[in-house]
CSV table of C-alpha atoms in Angstrom, one decimal:
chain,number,residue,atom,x,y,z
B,718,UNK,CA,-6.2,82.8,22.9
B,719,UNK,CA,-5.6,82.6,19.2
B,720,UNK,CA,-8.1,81.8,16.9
B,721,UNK,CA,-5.8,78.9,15.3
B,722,UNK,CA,-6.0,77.1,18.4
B,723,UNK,CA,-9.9,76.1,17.5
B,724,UNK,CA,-8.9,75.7,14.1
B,725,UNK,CA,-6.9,72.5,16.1
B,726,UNK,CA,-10.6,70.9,17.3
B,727,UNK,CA,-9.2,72.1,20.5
B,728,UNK,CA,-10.5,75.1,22.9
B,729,UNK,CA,-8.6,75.2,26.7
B,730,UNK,CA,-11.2,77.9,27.4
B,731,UNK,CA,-14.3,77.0,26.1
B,732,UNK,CA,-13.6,73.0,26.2
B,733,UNK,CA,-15.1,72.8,23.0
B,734,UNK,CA,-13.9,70.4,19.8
B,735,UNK,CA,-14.5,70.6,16.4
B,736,UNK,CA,-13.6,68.2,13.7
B,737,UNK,CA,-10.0,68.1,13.4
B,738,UNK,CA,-9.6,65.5,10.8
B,739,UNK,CA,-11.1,67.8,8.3
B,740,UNK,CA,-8.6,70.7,9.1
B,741,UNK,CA,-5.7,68.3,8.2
B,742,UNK,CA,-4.6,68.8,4.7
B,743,UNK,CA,-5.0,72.9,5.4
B,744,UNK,CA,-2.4,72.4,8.4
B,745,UNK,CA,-0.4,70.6,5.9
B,746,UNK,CA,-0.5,73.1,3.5
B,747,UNK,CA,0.0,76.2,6.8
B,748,UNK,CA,2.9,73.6,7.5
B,749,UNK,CA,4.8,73.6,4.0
B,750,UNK,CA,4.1,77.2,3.6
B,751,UNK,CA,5.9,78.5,7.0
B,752,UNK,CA,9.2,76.3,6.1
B,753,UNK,CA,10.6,79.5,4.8
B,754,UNK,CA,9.0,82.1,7.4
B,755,UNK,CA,10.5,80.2,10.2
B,756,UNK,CA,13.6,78.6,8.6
B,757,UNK,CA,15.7,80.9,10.3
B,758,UNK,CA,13.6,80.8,14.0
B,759,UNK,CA,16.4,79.7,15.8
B,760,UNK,CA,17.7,83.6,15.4
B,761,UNK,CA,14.4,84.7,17.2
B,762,UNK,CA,14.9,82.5,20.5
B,763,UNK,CA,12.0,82.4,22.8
B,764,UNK,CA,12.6,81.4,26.5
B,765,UNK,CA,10.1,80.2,28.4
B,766,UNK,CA,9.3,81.1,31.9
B,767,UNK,CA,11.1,79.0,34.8
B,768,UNK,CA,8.9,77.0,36.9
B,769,UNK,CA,8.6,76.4,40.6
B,770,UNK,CA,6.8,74.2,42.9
B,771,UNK,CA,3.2,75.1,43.4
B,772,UNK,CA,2.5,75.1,39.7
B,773,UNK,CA,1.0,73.3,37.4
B,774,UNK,CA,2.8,70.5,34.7
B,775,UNK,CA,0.7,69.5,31.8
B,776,UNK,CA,1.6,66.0,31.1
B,777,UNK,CA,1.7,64.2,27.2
B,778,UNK,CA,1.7,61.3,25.5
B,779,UNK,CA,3.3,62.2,21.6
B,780,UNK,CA,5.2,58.8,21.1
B,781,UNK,CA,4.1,55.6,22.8
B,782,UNK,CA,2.1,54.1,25.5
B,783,UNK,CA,2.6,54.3,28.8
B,784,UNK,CA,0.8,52.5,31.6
B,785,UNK,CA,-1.3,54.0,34.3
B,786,UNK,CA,1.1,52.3,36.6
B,787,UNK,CA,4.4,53.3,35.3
B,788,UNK,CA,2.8,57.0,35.1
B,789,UNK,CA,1.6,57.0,38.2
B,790,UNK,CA,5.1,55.6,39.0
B,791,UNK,CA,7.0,58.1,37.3
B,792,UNK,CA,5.3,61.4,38.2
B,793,UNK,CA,6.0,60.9,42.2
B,794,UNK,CA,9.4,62.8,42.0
B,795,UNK,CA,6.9,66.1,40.8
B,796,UNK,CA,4.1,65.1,43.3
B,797,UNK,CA,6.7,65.4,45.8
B,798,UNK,CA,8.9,68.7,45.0
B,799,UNK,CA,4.9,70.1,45.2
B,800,UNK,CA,3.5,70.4,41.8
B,801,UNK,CA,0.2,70.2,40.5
B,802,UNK,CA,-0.2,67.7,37.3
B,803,UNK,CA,-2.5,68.0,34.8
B,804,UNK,CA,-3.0,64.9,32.6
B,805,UNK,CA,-3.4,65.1,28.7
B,806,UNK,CA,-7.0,63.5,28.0
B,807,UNK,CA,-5.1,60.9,25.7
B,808,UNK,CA,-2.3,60.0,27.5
B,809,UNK,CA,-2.8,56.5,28.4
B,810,UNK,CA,-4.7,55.8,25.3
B,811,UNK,CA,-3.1,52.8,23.2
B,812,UNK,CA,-3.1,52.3,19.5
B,813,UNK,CA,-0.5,49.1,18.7
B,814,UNK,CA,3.1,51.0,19.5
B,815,UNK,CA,1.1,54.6,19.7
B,816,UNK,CA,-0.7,56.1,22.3
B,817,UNK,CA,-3.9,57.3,20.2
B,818,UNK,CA,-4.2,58.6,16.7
B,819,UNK,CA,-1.9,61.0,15.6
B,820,UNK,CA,-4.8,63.9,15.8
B,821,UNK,CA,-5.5,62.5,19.1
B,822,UNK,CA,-1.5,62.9,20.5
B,823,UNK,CA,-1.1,66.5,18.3
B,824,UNK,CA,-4.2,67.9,20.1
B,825,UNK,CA,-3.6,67.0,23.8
B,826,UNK,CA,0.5,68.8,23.0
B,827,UNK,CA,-1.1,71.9,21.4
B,828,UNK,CA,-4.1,71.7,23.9
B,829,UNK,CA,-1.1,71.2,26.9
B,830,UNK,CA,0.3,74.8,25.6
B,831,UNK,CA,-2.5,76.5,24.7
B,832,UNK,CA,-4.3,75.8,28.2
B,833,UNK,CA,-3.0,79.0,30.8
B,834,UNK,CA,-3.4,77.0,34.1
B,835,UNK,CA,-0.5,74.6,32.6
B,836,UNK,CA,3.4,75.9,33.4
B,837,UNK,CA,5.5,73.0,31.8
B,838,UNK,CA,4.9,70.0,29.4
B,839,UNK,CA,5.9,67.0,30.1
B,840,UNK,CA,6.5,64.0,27.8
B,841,UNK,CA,5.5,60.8,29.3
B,842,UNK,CA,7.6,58.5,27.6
B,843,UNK,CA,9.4,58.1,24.4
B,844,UNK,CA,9.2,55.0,21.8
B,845,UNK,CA,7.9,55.9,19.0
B,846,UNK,CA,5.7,58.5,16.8
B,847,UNK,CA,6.7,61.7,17.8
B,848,UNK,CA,7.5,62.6,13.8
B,849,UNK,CA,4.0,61.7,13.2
B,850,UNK,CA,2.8,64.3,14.6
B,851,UNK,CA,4.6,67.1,12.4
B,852,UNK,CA,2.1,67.7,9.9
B,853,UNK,CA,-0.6,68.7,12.6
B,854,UNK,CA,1.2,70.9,14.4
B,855,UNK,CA,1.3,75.0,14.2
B,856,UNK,CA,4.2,76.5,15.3
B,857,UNK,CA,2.0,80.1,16.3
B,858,UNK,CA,0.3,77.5,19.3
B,859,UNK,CA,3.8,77.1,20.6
B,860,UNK,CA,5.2,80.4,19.7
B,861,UNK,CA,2.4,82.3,21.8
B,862,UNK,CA,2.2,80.2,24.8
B,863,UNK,CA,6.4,79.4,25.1
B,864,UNK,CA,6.4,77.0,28.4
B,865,UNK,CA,9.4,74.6,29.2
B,866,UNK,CA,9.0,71.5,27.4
B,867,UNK,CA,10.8,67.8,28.3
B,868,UNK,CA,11.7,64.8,27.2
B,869,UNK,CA,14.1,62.5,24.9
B,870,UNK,CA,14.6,59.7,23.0
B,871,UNK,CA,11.4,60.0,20.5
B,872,UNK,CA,11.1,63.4,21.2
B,873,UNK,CA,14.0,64.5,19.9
B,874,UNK,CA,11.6,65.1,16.7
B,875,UNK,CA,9.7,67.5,18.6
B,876,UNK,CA,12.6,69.3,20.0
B,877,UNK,CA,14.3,70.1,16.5
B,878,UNK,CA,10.9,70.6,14.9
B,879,UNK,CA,10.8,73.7,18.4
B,880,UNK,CA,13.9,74.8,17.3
B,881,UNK,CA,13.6,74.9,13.6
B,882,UNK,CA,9.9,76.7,13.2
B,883,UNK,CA,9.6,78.4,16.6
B,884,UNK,CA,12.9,79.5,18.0
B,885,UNK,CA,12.0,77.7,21.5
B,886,UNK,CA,14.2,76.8,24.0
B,887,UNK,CA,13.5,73.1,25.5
B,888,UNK,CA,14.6,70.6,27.4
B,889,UNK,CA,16.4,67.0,26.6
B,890,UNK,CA,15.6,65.7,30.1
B,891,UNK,CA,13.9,62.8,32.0
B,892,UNK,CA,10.4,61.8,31.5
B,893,UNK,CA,8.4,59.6,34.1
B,894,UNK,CA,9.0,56.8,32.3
B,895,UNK,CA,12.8,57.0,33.3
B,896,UNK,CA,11.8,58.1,36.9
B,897,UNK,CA,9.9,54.4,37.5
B,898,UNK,CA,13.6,53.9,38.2
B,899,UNK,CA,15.4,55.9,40.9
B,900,UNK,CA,17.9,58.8,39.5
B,901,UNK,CA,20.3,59.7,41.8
B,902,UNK,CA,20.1,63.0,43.5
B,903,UNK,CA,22.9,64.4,41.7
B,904,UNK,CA,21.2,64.1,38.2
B,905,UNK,CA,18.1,65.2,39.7
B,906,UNK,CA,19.7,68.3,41.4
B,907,UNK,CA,20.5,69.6,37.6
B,908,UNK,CA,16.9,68.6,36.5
B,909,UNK,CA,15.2,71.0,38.8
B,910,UNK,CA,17.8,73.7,38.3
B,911,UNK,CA,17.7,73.8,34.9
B,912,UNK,CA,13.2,74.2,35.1
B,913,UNK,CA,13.7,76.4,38.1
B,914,UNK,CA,16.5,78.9,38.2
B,915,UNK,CA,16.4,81.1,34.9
B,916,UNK,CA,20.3,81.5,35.6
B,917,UNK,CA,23.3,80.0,33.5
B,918,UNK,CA,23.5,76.9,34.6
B,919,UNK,CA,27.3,77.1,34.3
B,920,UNK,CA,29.9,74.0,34.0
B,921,UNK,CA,27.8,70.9,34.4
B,922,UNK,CA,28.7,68.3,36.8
B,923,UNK,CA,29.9,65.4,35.1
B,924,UNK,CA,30.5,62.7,38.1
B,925,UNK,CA,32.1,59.5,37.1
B,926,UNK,CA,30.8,59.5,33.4
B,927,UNK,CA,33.6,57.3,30.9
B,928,UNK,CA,34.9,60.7,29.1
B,929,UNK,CA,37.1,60.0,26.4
B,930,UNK,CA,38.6,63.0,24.3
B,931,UNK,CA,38.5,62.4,20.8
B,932,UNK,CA,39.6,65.9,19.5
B,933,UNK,CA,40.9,69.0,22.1
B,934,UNK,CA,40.4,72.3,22.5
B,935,UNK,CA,37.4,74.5,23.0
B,936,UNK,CA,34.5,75.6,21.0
B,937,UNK,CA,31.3,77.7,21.7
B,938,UNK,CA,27.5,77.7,19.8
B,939,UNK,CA,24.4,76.5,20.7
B,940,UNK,CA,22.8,73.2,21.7
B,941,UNK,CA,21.0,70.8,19.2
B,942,UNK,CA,21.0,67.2,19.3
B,943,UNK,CA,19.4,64.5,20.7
B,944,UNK,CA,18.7,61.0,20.0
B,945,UNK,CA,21.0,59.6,17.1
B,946,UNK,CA,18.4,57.8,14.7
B,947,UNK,CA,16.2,60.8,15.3
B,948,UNK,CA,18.6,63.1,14.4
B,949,UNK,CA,19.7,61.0,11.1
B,950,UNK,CA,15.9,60.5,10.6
B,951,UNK,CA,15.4,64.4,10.7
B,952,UNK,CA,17.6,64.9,7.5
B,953,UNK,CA,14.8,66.0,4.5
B,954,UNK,CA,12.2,66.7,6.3
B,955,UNK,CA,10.7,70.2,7.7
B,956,UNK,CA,12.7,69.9,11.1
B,957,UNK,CA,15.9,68.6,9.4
B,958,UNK,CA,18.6,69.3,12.3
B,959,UNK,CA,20.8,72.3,11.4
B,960,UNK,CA,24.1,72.4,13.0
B,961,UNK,CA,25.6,75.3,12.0
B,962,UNK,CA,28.3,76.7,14.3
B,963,UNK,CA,26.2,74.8,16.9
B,964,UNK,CA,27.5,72.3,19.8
B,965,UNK,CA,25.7,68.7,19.1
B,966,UNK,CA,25.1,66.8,21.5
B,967,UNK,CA,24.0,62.7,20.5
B,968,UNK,CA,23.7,59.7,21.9
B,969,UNK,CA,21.2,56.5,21.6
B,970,UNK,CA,20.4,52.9,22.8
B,971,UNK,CA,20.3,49.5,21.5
B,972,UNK,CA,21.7,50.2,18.2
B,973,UNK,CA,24.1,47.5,16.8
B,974,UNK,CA,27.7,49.3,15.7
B,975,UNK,CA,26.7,49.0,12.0
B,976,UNK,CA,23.7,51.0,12.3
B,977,UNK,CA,25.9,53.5,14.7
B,978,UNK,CA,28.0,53.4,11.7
B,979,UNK,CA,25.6,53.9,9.3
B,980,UNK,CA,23.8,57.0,11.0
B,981,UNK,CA,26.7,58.9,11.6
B,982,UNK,CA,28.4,58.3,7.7
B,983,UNK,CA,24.3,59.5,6.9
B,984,UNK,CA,25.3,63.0,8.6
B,985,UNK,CA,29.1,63.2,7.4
B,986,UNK,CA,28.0,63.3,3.6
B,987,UNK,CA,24.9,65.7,4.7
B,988,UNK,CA,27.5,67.9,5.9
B,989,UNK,CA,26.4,68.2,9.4
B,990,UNK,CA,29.8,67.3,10.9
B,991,UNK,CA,31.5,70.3,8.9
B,992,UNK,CA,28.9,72.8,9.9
B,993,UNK,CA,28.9,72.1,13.6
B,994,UNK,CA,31.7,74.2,16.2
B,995,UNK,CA,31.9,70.7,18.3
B,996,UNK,CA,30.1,67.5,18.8
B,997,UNK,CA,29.6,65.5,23.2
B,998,UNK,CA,28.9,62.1,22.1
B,999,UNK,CA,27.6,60.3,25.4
B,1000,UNK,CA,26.6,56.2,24.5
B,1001,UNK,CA,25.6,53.9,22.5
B,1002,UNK,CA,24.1,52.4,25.6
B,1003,UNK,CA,23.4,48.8,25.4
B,1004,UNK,CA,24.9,48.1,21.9
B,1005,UNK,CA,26.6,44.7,23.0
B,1006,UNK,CA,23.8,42.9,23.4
B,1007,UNK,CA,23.0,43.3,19.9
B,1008,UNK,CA,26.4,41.5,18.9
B,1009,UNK,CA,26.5,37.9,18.8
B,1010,UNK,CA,29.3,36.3,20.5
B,1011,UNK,CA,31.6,35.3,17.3
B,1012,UNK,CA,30.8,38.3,15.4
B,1013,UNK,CA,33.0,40.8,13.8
B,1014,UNK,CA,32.8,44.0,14.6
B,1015,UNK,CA,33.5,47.5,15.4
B,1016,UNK,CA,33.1,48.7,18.6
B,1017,UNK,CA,31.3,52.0,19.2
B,1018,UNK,CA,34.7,53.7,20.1
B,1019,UNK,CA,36.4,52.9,17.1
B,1020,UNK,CA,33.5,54.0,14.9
B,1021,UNK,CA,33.6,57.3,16.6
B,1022,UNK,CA,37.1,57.3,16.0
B,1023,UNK,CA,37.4,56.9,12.4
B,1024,UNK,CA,34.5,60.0,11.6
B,1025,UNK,CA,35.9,62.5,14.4
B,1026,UNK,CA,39.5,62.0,15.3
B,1027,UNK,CA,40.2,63.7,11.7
B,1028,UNK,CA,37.4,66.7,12.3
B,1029,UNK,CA,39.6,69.4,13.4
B,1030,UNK,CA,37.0,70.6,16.4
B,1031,UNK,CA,36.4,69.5,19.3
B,1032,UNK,CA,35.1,65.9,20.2
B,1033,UNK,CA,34.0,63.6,23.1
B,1034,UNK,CA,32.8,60.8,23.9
B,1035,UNK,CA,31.2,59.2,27.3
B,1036,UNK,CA,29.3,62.2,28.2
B,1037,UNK,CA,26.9,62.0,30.4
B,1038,UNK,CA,23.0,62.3,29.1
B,1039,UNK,CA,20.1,60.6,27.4
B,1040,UNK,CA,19.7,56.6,28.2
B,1041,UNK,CA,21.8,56.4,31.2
B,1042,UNK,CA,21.2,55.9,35.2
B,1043,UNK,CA,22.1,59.6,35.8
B,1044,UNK,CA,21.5,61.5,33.0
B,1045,UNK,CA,22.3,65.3,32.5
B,1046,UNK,CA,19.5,68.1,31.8
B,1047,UNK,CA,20.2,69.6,28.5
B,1048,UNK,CA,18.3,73.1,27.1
B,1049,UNK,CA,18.4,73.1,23.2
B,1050,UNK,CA,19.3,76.6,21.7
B,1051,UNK,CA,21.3,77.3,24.7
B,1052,UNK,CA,24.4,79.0,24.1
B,1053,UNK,CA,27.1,77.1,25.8
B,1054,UNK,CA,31.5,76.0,25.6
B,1055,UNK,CA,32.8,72.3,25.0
B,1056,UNK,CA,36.0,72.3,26.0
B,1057,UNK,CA,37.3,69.0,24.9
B,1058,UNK,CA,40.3,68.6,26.9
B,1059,UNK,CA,38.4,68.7,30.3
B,1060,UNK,CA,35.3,66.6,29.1
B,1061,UNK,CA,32.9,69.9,30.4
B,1062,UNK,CA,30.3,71.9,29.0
B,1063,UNK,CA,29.3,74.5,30.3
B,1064,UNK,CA,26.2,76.1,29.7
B,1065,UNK,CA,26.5,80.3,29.3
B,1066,UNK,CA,23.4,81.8,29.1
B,1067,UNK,CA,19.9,81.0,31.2
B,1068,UNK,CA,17.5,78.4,29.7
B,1069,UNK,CA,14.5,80.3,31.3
B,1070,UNK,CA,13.4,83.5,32.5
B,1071,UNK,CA,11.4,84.8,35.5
């Protein structure tokens, strides 16, 4: 176990805690300092090890609040495929729209990897105040003790931040949160393959999703992305998303078409859209009911339209992940094919290994 684990207030062996609050500004300072040492982590990928029934998930609260219900709720779709789940010791605490203090949140995550009994983390919800956490986290606790991590929406931030300073392969997948509603079978089928078979996951199924081709032809890199306002959100900061020659994959919920708008004009003059090899757009789920009945405006489509049509790579739209009923499994860092005119990606290389 390394020694910068305790530094955290937080021992998985011993059970011990020191005073974290005072170890802050040095984590800031370890934080600022290791922007250039692990600028270019995405070159070193790190896969973690697949999972399979029997074994334990370490479940985390890093954004908002989630009730005992709705967790309870949620986990039943792991209780019953046989794991064991180990609950974070904040993760039904409430602070307003936070579930703790941020040194609270940042030491159950670190604590969740550092622990050996624990597999796989899992993100309990999303909401809010995943980038919060960014200053108290040290990416060696991650790099040393690589286990599949999950969520989206909020945790997009997390995800980049993995990508950016530790080169670790994770997961934009459901939380429990989502699974207090029922996901059909076929989105769950690609769930558990993705965790459990360190094996290319192939062409993903794409069932009835509302594909739209925006741009053809093909284009191959690997996966970053996520949530939309996270993404724009990301752009100055240590886990700014880099694009480069990489497929992006975005979507979001209950933004109104100006703030769509806004966001993705944000990452055309950051020159992220003339980096990437190809960009699977999937919804802007909900954005009508932020519209008022005699208002003018665009619609999603047509916003899409005037940034990508003119791109030159390929483009979709309608593709199936994030804040949807059925939502695709998607591993960042994977390398992995858009090909435009058939609305498919297909993933190329194993998320996981044995």
């Amino acid at each position: 176990m390394p020694n910068e684990i305790f530094s955290l207030g937080y021992s998985a062996q011993r059970g011990q805690r020191k005073n974290f609050r005072k170890n802050f500004f040095s984590g800031v300072l370890r934080a600022a300092g290791s922007e250039k040492k692990f600028q270019e982590a995405h070159f070193m990928q790190i896969k973690p090890r697949a999972i399979e029934p029997g074994m334990t998930i370490g479940v985390v609260s890093p954004s908002g609040p989630i009730s005992e219900q709705d967790l309870e709720t949620g986990l039943q779709p792991f209780y019953q495929r046989g794991y064991k789940i180990k609950l974070g010791e904040h993760v039904l605490q409430r602070r307003g729209y936070l579930a703790g203090t941020d040194e609270q949140r940042a030491r159950d995550l670190m604590g969740m990897f550092a622990r050996e009994e624990v597999d796989a983390v899992l993100c309990s919800r999303g909401g809010y105040g995943a980038a919060r956490l960014i200053p108290y986290l040290q990416p060696e606790v991650f790099r040393q003790n690589p286990k599949p991590f999950i969520g989206y929406s909020d945790i997009t931030v997390l995800h980049l931040w993995l990508q950016r300073h530790v080169g670790l392969v994770s997961f934009y997948a459901p939380m429990p949160i989502t699974m207090t509603r029922h996901i059909p079978d076929h989105a769950m089928a690609v769930f558990w393959r993705a965790l459990e078979q360190p094996e290319p996951l192939g062409e993903l199924p794409t069932w009835d999703a509302p594909f739209r081709k925006l741009v053809g032809g093909r284009a191959r890199g690997r996966i970053t992305g996520g949530c939309l306002c996270l993404v724009a959100s990301s752009l100055g900061t240590p886990y700014e998303i880099d694009t480069r020659d990489a497929i992006v994959i975005l979507e979001d919920v209950d933004e109104p078409p100006y703030r769509l708008d806004s966001m993705i004009n944000q990452l055309r003059l950051a020159g992220k859209w003339d980096q990437c090899a190809g960009i699977a757009f999937g919804e802007d789920t909900r954005w009508e009911k932020h519209v008022q009945e005699d208002e003018t405006t665009l619609t999603p489509d047509e916003i899409l339209e005037d940034y990508f049509s003119g791109l030159g790579k390929p483009v979709i739209t309608g593709f199936p992940f994030g804040h949807i009923q059925d939502p695709l499994t998607l591993p960042y860092g994977v390398r992995a094919e858009l090909d435009a005119d058939r609305g498919k990606l297909i993933l190329l290389e194993a998320a996981t290994t044995r």
